[in-house]
XYZ file of C-alpha atoms in Angstrom:
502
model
C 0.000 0.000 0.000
C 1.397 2.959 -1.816
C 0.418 6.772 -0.398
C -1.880 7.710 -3.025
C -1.876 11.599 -3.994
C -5.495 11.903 -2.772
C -4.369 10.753 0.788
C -1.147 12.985 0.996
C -3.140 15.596 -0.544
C -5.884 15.524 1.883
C -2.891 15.096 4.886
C -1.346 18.443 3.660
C -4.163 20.577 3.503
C -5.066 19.577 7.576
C -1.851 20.051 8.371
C -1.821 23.826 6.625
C -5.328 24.926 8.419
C -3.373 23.750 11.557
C -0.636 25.929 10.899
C -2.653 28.423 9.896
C -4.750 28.644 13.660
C -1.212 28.196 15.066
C -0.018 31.027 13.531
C -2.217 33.202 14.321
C -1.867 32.427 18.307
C 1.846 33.224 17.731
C 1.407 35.742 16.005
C -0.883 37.554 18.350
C 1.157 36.131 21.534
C -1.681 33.720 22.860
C -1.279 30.506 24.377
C -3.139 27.459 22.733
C -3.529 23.846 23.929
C -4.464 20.887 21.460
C -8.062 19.439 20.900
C -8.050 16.251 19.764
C -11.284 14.425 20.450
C -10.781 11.523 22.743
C -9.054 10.755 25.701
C -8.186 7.835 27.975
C -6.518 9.792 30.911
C -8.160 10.114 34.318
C -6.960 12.924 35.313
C -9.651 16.300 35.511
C -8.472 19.452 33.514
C -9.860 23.017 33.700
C -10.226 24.056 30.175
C -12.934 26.814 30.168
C -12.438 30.114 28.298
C -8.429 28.707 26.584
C -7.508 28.762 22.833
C -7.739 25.437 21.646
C -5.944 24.114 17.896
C -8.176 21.316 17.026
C -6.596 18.238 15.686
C -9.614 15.581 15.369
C -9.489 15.167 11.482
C -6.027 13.500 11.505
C -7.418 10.249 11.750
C -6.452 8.348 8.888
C -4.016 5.698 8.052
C -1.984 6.723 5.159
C 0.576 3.827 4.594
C 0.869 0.614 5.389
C 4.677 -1.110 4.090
C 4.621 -4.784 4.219
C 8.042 -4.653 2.935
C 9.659 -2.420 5.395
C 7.011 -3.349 7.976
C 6.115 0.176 8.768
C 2.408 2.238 8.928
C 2.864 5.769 7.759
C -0.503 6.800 10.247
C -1.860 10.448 11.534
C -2.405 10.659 15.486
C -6.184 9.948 15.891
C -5.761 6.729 14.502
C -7.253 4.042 17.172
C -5.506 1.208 18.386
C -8.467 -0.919 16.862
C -8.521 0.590 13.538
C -4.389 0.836 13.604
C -4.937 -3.046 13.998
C -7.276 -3.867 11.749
C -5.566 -2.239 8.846
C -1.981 -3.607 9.703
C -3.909 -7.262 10.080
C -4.943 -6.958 6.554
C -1.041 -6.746 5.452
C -0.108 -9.680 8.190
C 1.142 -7.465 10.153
C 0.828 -5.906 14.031
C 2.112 -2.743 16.171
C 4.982 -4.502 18.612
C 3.313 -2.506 21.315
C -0.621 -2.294 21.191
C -2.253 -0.731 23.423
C -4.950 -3.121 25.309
C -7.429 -0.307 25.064
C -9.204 -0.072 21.877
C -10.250 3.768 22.105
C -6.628 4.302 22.880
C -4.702 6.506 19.638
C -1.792 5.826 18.314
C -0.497 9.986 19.119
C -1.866 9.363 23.047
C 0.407 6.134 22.571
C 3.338 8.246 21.954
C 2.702 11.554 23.749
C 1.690 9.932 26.865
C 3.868 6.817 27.575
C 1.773 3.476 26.649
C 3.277 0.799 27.853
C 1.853 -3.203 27.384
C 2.325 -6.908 27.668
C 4.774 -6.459 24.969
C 7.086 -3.923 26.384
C 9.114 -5.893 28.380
C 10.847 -6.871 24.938
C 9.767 -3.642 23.356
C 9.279 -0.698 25.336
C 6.731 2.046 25.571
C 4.842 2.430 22.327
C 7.162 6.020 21.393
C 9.829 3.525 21.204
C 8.976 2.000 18.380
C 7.962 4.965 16.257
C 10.454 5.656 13.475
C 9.697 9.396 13.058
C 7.194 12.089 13.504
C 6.277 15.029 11.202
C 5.322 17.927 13.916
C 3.967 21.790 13.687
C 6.046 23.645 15.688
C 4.639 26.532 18.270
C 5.119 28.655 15.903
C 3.589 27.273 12.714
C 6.469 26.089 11.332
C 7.128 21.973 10.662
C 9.253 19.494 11.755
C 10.762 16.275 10.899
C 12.329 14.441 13.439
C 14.024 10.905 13.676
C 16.816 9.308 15.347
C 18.830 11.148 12.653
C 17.139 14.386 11.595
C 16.267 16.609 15.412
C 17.056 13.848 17.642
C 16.499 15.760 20.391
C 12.839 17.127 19.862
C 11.734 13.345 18.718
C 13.281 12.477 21.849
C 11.897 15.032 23.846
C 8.601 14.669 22.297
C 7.954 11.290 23.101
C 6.102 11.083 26.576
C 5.908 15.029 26.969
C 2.160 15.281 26.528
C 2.102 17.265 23.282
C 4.012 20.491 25.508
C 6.843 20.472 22.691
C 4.845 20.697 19.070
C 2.021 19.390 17.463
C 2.364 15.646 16.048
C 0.904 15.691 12.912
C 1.802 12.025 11.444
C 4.321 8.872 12.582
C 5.462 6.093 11.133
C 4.771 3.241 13.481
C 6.782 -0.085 13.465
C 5.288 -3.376 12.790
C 5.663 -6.989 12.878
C 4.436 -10.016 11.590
C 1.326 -11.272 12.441
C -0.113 -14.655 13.187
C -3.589 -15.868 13.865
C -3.696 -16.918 17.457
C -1.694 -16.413 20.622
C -0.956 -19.332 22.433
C -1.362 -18.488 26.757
C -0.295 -19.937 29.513
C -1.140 -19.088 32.732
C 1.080 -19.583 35.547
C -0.183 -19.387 39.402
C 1.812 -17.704 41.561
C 1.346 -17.841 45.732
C 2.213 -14.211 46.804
C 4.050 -11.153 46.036
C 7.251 -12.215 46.078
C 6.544 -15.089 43.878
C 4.887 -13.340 41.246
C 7.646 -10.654 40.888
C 10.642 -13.588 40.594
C 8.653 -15.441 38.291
C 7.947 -12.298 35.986
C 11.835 -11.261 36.452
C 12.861 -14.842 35.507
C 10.729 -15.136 32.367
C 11.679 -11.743 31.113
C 14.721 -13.279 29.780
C 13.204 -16.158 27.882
C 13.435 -14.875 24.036
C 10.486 -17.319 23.014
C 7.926 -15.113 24.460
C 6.293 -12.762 22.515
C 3.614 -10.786 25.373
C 4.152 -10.768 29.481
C 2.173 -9.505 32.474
C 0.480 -10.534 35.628
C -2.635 -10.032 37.541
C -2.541 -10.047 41.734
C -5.686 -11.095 42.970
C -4.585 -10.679 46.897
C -1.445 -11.069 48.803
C -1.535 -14.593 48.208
C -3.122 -15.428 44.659
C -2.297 -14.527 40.953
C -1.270 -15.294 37.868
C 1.392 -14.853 35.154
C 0.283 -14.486 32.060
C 2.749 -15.736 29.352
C 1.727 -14.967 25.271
C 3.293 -16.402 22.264
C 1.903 -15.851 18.621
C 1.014 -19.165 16.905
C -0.828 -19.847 13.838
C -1.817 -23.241 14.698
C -5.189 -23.201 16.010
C -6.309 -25.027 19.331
C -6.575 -28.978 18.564
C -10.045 -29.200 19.434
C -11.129 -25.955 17.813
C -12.499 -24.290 20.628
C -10.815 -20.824 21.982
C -12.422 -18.678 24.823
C -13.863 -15.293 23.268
C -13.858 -11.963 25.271
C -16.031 -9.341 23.803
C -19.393 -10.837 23.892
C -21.799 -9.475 26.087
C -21.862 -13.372 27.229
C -18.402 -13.935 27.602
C -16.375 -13.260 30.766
C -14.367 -10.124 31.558
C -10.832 -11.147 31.136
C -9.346 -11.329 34.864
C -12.307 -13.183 35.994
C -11.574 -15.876 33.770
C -7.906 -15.813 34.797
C -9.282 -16.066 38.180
C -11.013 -19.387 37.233
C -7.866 -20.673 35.203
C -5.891 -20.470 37.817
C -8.253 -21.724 40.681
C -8.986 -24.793 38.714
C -5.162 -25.671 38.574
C -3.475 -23.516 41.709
C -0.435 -25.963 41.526
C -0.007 -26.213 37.660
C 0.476 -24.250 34.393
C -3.049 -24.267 32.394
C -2.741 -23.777 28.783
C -5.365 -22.465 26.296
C -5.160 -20.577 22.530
C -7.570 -17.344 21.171
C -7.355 -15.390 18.220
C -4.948 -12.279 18.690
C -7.408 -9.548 18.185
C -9.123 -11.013 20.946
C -5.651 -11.457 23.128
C -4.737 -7.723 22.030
C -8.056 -6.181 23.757
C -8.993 -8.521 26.453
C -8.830 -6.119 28.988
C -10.982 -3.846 27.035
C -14.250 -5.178 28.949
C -14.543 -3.740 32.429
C -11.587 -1.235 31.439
C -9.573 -4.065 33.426
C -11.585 -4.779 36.749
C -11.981 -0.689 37.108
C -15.782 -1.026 36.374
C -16.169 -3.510 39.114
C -17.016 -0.952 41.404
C -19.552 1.040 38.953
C -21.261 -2.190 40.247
C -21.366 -1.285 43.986
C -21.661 2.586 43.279
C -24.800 1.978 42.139
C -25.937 -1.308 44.332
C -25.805 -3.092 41.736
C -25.283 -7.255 42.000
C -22.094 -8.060 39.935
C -22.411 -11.473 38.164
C -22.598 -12.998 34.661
C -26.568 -11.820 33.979
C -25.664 -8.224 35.196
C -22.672 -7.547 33.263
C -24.150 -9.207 30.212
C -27.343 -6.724 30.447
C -25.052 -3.785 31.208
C -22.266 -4.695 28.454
C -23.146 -1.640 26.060
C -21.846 0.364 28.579
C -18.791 -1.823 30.411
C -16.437 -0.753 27.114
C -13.553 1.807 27.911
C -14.655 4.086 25.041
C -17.944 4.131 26.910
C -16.707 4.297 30.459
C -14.309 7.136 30.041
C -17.369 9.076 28.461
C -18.923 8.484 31.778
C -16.146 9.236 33.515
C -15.218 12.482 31.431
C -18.739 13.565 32.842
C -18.507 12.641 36.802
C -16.303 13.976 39.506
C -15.798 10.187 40.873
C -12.204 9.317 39.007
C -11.183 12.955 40.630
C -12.333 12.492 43.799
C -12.831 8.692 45.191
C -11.040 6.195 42.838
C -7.182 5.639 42.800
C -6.139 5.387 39.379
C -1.501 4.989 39.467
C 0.397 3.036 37.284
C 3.586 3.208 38.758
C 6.901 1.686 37.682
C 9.778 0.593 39.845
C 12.775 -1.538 39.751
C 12.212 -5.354 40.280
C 14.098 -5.311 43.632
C 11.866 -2.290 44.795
C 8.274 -3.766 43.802
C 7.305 -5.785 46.981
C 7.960 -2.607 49.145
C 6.036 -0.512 46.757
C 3.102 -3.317 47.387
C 3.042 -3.511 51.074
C 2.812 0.260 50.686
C -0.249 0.373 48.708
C -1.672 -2.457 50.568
C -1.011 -0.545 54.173
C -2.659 2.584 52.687
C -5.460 1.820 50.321
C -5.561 -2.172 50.198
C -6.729 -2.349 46.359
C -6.779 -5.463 44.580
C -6.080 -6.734 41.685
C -3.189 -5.061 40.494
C -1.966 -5.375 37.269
C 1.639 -6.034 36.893
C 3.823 -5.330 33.334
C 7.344 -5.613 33.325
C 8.849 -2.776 31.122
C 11.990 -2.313 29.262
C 13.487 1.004 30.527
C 13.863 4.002 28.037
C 17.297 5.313 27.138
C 18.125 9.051 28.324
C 17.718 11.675 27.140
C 14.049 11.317 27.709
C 11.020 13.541 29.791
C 10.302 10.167 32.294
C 12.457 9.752 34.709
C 13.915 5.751 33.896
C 16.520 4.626 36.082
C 19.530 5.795 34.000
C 21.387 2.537 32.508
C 24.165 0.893 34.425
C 22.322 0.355 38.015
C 21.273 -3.437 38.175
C 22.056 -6.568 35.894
C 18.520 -6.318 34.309
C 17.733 -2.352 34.607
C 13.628 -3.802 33.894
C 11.606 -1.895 35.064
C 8.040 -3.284 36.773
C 4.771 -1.291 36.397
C 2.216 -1.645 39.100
C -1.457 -0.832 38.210
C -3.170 0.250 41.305
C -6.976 1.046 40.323
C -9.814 0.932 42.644
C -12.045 3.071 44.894
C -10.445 4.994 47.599
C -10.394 4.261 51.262
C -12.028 7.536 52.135
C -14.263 10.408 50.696
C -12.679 13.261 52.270
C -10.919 14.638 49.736
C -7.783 15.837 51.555
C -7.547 12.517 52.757
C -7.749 11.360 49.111
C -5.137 13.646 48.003
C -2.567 12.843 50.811
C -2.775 9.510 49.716
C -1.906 9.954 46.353
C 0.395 12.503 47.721
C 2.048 9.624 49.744
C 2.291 7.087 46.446
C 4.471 10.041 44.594
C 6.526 10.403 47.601
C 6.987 6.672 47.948
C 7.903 6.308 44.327
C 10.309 9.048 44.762
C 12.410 7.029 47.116
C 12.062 4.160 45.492
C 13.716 5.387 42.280
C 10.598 5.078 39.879
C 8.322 6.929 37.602
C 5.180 7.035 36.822
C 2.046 7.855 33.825
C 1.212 10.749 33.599
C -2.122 10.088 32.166
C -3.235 8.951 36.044
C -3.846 11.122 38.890
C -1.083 14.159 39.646
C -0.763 16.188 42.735
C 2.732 17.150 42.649
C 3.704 20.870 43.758
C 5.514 22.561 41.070
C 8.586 22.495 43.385
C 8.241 18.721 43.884
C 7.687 18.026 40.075
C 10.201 19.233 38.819
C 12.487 17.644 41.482
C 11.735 14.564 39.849
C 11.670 15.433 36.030
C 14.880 17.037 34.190
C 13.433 20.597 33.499
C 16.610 22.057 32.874
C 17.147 19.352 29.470
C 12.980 20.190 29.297
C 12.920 23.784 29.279
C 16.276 23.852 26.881
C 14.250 22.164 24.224
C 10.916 23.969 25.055
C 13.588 27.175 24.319
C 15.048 25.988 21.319
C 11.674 24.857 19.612
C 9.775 27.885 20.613
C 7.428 26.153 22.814
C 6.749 28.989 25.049
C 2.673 29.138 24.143
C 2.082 25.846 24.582
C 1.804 24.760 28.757
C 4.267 23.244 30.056
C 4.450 19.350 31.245
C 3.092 19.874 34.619
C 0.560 22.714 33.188
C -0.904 19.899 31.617
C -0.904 17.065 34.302
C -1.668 19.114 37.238
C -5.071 19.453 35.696
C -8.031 20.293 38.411
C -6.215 17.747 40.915
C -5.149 20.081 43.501
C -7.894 22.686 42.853
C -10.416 23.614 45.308
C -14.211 22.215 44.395
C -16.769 24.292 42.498
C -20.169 23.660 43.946
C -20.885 20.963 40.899
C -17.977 19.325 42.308
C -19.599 19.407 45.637
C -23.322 18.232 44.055
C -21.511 15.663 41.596
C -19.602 13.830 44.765
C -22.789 13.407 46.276
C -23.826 9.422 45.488
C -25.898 8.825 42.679
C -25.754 12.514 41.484
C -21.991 12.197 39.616
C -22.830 8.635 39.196
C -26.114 9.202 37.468
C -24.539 12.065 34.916
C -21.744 10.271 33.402
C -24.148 7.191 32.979
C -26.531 9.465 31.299
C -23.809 10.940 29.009
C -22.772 7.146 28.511
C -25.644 6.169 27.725
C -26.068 8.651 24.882
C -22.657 7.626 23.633
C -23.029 5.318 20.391
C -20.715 2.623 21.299
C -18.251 0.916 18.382
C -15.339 -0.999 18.014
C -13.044 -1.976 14.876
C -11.953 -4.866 17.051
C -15.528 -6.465 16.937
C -14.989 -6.963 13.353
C -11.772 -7.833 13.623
C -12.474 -10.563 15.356
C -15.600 -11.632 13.406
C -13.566 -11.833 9.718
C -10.742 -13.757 11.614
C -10.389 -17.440 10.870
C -12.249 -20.010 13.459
């Protein structure tokens, strides 16, 4: 698949009426932030009355080069559609995203990371090169060779250092199935030392783990087959019917707590599996609204259990602001059990999600352990995500407050699309701004906000009185259900997984 003129063509002219808005906010001294239609952060912004540069018609897919196993692709492009057209070609992203709503310019302007990236990386990673309007109108192309340092710097900096108009996004083959094999593990300590140990082993293709206490969970190990299961039959995950993912890992693993259990499913369906129940996050939807959480109920409620949906909901409530711990926090493997027993002392969430994660080279905006400290220098993201111990909110804040402090000492980082409440001070104690503010100089960034303009969001302002109304239970509830509601739910990954071969 060649670029035809029409799609260049029709790339170009975008890309000029976005210079042309950015312009004029140079020109006239104003700052502007990007709109680009979707999100899957949690954190709450205060956007009222700013200049906005909207970027919601790049959403195509302009290339796709079996040969040199590349997708030339603009930054609105889905993870689902991104993987349906690559399928076509027999070919995959390394790194997709396990969220379908997911696009592939969040991928690489806020840090994606998946089961994948412990051979990988973060999705920015494995982008070749970006085309990029600078702050002041002018455009970029940046690589490895041509302004290494602002595709560097881009990558991860939450669109502070240019617009990112189009990447080219690395691929690799494809194959029909994904052969899994679940592994229980007894505790903590197991689970890390098992993930640790199979980090190394080059056969396997995709890598995480789900906690279900202190003393049960599983490792999940992937590898892409094309031989189909010998009885034909392979567990589905996206039918209203079907189970959410970790509750069926739960039953794996409780059926055989002393031995490896084996099964194969079609990779769209491995790819998005935790696309139901956004994880386990919508678990508690269930209680917030007294609601009895089995097969019948999630099956009745499924038009509304999909991220795309959920984050609608969520965009309209105050609940993921104000009540639910959302931190995906990464640590090295010798620091991860004390980084447990710390979130289990203060807010005792379970599951967690665990992802090992190969570390990003400096320079870079996240602050990876810088190479040479430790014979593996992996890297082990915990997903804390559940409902906080409290409803006072300065109670709430302290203890997210407490997890940045924590990971602070314990020489980690963390995604920024979660929950920030950083001081400035403290912030940029643990980011580089000096190497940050030298590019933001160089590039002419100055009228687009900074980093921690854009994460430190709403977090640590003081409630408006919808806040106050919202918090009060069903009110917040109620709204982002109603806006959920009105949300026409869709997925490319549905179809994917329909035209796949059985």
């Amino acid at each position: 698949m060649s670029v035809s003129d029409e799609a260049r063509g029709q790339h170009d002219k975008i890309v000029e009426e976005i210079r042309t808005s950015i312009k004029q906010f140079y020109g006239r001294g104003e700052k502007f932030r990007i709109r680009h239609g979707s999100t899957n952060s949690t954190r709450q912004t205060a956007t009222k009355g700013q200049n906005f540069v909207d970027t919601g018609s790049l959403s195509n897919i302009l290339q796709v080069n079996k040969v040199q196993k590349t997708c030339l692709v603009e930054p609105n492009v889905p993870m689902d559609q991104l993987v349906k057209s690559t399928l076509a070609y027999g070919l995959v992203p390394l790194v997709a995203m396990e969220f379908p709503g997911i696009t592939v310019g969040g991928g690489f302007s806020g840090t994606s990371a998946e089961s994948s990236s412990f051979k990988y990386g973060v999705f920015d990673r494995n982008i070749n090169y970006i085309e990029m309007i600078l702050a002041n109108g002018d455009v970029a192309h940046c690589s490895e060779d041509k302004n290494p340092d602002l595709f560097h710097g881009a990558a991860g900096a939450m669109g502070t250092l240019g617009v990112v108009t189009l990447l080219e996004v690395q691929l690799m083959p494809a194959t029909s199935y994904v052969h899994i094999s679940y592994h229980p593990v007894t505790g903590v300590a197991d689970a890390i030392g098992t993930l640790e140990a199979l980090t190394e082993d080059t056969s396997i293709d995709y890598l995480d783990g789900i906690l279900f206490s202190k003393n049960q969970g599983a490792i999940i190990v992937g590898r892409l087959s094309n031989e189909c299961a010998e009885d034909g039959k392979m567990p589905t995950f996206s039918k209203a019917k079907d189970p959410w993912f970790y509750l069926h890992v739960q039953d794996r693993i409780s059926k055989t707590p002393n031995g490896t259990s084996t099964e194969t499913i079609l990779l769209a369906e491995y790819l998005f599996r935790y696309d139901r129940g956004a994880f386990w996050a919508a678990r508690w939807a269930f209680d917030y609204f007294m609601t009895p959480f089995n097969s019948v109920t999630r099956g009745v409620l499924d038009g509304l259990m999909h991220t795309r949906v959920l984050y609608k909901a969520q965009d309209a409530s105050s609940f993921s602001a104000t009540q639910y711990i959302a931190q995906d926090l990464a640590v090295p493997f010798p620091q991860v059990g004390e980084l447990i027993d710390y979130s289990t002392k203060v807010c005792n969430i379970w599951p967690l999600w665990l992802c090992p994660l190969k570390p990003t080279p400096h320079p870079t905006i996240n602050p990876f352990p810088a190479s040479g400290h430790g014979a593996s220098e992996m890297l082990l993201n915990v997903g804390i995500w559940g409902p906080a111990p409290t409803k006072r909110r300065d109670e709430f804040v302290e203890i997210n407050r407490g997890f940045e402090e924590k990971l602070r000492t314990l020489s980690g980082m963390k995604a920024l699309y979660a929950h920030t409440f950083y001081t400035e001070d403290e912030f940029w104690r643990v980011y580089d701004r000096e190497w940050y503010d030298a590019l933001r100089e160089k590039y002419g960034a100055g009228s687009l906000p900074s980093v921690y303009d854009k994460v430190k969001g709403g977090a640590v302002a003081r409630k408006t009185m919808k806040d106050r109304v919202r918090d009060v239970r069903p009110i917040g509830g109620a709204h982002g259900l109603i806006k959920a509601m009105r949300y026409r739910y869709s997925s490319d990954y549905r179809r994917i997984i329909r035209d796949s071969p059985v």
